[in-house]
mmCIF file of N, CA and C in Angstrom:
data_model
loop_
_atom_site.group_PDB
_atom_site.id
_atom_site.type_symbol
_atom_site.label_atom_id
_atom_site.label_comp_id
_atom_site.label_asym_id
_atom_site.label_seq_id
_atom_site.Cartn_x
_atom_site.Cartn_y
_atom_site.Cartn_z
ATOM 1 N N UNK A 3 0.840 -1.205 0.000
ATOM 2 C CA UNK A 3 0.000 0.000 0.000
ATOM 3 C C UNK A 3 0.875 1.256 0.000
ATOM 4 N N UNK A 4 2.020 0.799 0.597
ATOM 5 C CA UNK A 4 2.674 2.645 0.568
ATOM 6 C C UNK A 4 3.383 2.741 -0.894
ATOM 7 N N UNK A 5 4.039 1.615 -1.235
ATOM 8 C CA UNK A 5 4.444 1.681 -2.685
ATOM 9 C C UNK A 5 3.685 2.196 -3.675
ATOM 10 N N UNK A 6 2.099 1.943 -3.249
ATOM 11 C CA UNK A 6 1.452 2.815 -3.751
ATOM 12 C C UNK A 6 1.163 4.349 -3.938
ATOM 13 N N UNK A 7 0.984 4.371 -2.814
ATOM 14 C CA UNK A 7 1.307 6.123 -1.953
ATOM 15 C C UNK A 7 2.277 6.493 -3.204
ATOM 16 N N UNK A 8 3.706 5.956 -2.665
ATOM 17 C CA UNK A 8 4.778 6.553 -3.204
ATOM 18 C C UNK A 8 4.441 7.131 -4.825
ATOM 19 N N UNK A 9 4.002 5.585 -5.162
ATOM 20 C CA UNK A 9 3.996 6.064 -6.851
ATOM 21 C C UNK A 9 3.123 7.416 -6.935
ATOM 22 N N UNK A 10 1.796 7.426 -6.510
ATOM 23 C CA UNK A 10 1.043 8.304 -6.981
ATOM 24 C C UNK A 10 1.606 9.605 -6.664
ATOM 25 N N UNK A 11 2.015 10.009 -5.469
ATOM 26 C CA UNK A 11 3.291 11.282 -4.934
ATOM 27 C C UNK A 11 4.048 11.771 -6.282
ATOM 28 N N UNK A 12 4.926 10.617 -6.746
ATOM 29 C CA UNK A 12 5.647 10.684 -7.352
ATOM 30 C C UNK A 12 5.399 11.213 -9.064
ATOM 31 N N UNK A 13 4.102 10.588 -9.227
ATOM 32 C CA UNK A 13 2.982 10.816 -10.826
ATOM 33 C C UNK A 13 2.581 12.150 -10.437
ATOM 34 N N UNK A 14 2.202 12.598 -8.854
ATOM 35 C CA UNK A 14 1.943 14.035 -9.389
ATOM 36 C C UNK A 14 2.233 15.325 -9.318
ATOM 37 N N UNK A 15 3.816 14.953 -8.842
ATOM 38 C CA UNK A 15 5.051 15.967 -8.450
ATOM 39 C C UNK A 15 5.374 15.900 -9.915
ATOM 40 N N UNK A 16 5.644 14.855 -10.626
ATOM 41 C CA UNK A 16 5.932 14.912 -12.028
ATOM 42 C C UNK A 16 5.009 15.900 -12.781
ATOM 43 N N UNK A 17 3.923 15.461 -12.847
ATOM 44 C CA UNK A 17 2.625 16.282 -13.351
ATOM 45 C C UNK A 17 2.977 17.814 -13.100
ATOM 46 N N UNK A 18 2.910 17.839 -12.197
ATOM 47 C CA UNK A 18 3.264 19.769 -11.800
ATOM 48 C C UNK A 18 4.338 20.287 -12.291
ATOM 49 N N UNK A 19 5.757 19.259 -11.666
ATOM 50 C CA UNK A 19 6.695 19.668 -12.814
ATOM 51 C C UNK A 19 6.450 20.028 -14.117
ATOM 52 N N UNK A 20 5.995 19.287 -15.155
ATOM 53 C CA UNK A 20 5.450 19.401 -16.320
ATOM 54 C C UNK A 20 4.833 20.384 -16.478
ATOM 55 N N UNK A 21 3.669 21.160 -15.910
ATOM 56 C CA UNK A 21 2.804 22.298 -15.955
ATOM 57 C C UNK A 21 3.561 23.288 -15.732
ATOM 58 N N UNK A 22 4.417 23.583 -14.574
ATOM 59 C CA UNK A 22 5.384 24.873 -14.243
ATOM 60 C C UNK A 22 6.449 24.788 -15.707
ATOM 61 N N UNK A 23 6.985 23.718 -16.107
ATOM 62 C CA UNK A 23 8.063 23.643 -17.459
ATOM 63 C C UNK A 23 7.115 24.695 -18.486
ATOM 64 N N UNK A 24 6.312 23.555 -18.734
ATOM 65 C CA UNK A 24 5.565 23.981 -20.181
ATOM 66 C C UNK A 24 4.793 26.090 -19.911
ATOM 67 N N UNK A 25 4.263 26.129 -18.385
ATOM 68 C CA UNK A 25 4.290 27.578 -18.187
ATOM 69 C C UNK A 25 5.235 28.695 -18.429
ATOM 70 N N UNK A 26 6.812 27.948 -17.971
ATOM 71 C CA UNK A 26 7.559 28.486 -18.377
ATOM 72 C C UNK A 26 8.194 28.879 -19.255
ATOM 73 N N UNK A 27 8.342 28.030 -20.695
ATOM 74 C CA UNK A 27 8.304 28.400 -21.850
ATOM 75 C C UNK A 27 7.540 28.681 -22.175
ATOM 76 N N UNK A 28 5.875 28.994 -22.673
ATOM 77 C CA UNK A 28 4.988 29.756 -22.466
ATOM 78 C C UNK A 28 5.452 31.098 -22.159
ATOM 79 N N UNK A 29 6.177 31.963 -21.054
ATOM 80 C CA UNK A 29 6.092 32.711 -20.649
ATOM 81 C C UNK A 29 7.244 33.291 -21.829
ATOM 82 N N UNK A 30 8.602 32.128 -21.888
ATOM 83 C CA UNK A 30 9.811 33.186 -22.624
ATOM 84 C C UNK A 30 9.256 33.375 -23.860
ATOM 85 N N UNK A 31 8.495 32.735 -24.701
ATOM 86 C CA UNK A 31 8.062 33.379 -26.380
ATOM 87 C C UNK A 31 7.328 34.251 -25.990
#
């Protein structure tokens, strides 16, 4: 069950990463 935990933590720290990236180029053009 926590391996579980972990993964999903992990899927949606990624996720956000991804959104702040892609915001951020967004922002420099």
């Amino acid at each position: 069950m926590a391996l579980v935990f972990t993964l999903i933590c992990v899927a949606v720290i990624c996720f956000l990463l991804f959104i702040i990236v892609k915001t951020v180029m967004s922002r420099k053009k």
